[in-house]
Tab-separated table of C-alpha atoms in Angstrom:
chain	number	residue	atom	x	y	z
A	1	MET	CA	-20.261	-2.685	-3.803
A	2	ALA	CA	-18.580	-6.092	-3.371
A	3	ASP	CA	-15.999	-5.113	-6.019
A	4	LEU	CA	-15.133	-1.997	-4.038
A	5	VAL	CA	-14.736	-3.976	-0.839
A	6	ASP	CA	-12.490	-6.495	-2.601
A	7	SER	CA	-10.376	-3.653	-4.035
A	8	ALA	CA	-10.048	-1.984	-0.636
A	9	VAL	CA	-9.047	-5.269	1.025
A	10	LEU	CA	-6.427	-5.890	-1.670
A	11	ALA	CA	-5.032	-2.352	-1.329
A	12	VAL	CA	-4.792	-2.629	2.467
A	13	SER	CA	-3.146	-6.048	2.204
A	14	GLU	CA	-0.542	-4.853	-0.317
A	15	LEU	CA	0.242	-1.599	1.481
A	16	VAL	CA	0.487	-3.083	4.980
A	17	THR	CA	2.626	-5.953	3.690
A	18	ASN	CA	4.991	-3.453	2.048
A	19	ALA	CA	5.161	-1.388	5.241
A	20	ILE	CA	6.020	-4.464	7.306
A	21	ARG	CA	8.613	-5.737	4.817
A	22	HIS	CA	10.333	-2.421	4.153
A	23	GLY	CA	9.609	-0.253	7.198
A	24	GLY	CA	12.257	-1.640	9.496
A	25	ASP	CA	11.419	-2.409	13.108
A	26	GLU	CA	9.099	0.558	13.474
A	27	PRO	CA	5.351	0.178	14.086
A	28	VAL	CA	3.004	0.149	11.100
A	29	GLY	CA	-0.049	2.391	11.141
A	30	LEU	CA	-3.315	1.921	9.256
A	31	ARG	CA	-6.095	4.473	8.965
A	32	VAL	CA	-9.191	4.069	6.793
A	33	VAL	CA	-11.382	7.148	6.298
A	34	PRO	CA	-14.659	6.857	4.381
A	35	SER	CA	-16.159	9.930	2.761
A	36	ALA	CA	-18.779	10.646	0.135
A	37	GLY	CA	-17.930	8.435	-2.841
A	38	ALA	CA	-14.367	7.712	-1.714
A	39	LEU	CA	-12.279	5.722	0.718
A	40	ARG	CA	-8.943	7.053	1.906
A	41	ILE	CA	-6.470	4.398	3.032
A	42	GLU	CA	-3.367	5.599	4.872
A	43	VAL	CA	-0.490	3.290	5.800
A	44	THR	CA	2.578	4.546	7.621
A	45	ASP	CA	5.865	2.940	8.543
A	46	GLY	CA	9.140	4.028	10.069
A	47	CYS	CA	11.122	4.148	6.832
A	48	PRO	CA	12.171	7.695	5.885
A	49	THR	CA	12.844	6.676	2.263
A	50	PRO	CA	9.879	7.082	-0.109
A	51	ALA	CA	8.527	3.927	-1.708
A	52	GLU	CA	9.437	3.430	-5.344
A	53	ALA	CA	7.370	1.530	-7.865
A	54	ARG	CA	9.398	-0.930	-9.880
A	55	ILE	CA	8.697	-3.079	-12.883
A	56	ALA	CA	8.367	-6.696	-11.762
A	57	ALA	CA	9.289	-9.501	-14.133
A	58	VAL	CA	6.523	-11.903	-15.099
A	59	ASP	CA	7.934	-14.630	-12.843
A	60	ASP	CA	8.723	-12.392	-9.837
A	61	GLU	CA	6.788	-13.311	-6.698
A	62	SER	CA	6.771	-9.734	-5.393
A	63	GLY	CA	7.279	-6.164	-6.533
A	64	ARG	CA	3.807	-5.254	-7.723
A	65	GLY	CA	2.391	-3.549	-4.616
A	66	CYS	CA	2.824	0.055	-5.730
A	67	CYS	CA	1.784	-0.752	-9.278
A	68	SER	CA	-1.400	-2.503	-8.145
A	69	CYS	CA	-2.513	0.704	-6.419
A	70	PRO	CA	-2.060	3.405	-9.075
A	71	GLN	CA	-3.490	6.140	-6.867
A	72	CYS	CA	-0.989	5.359	-4.121
A	73	ARG	CA	1.553	7.948	-3.235
A	74	ARG	CA	3.927	8.434	-0.375
A	75	SER	CA	3.549	11.559	1.673
A	76	GLY	CA	5.825	12.984	4.317
A	77	ALA	CA	2.885	14.709	5.967
C-alpha cells in the first residue's frame, strides 16, 4: 500500500507542477476520486492547448512529467 501512496503523491506532484508552470494565470484544480481498486487523479488548468509528452535529454532538469505518468491523458471534458 505504501508504494501506491508514493506513486499517487508523485503523480499529483508532477501533474500539479505542470499545470502551474504551463496553465497560465488561471486557477489549478485537483480532484482525487478513489474507487474499487483504482484512484482517479484529475488536474485541470486554464490552458486550452493539450499537454504533449516530450523526450527529455538525460541531463534535462524537467520534461518528464507526462512520461512519468503513462496513464495520463488530457481531456477536454
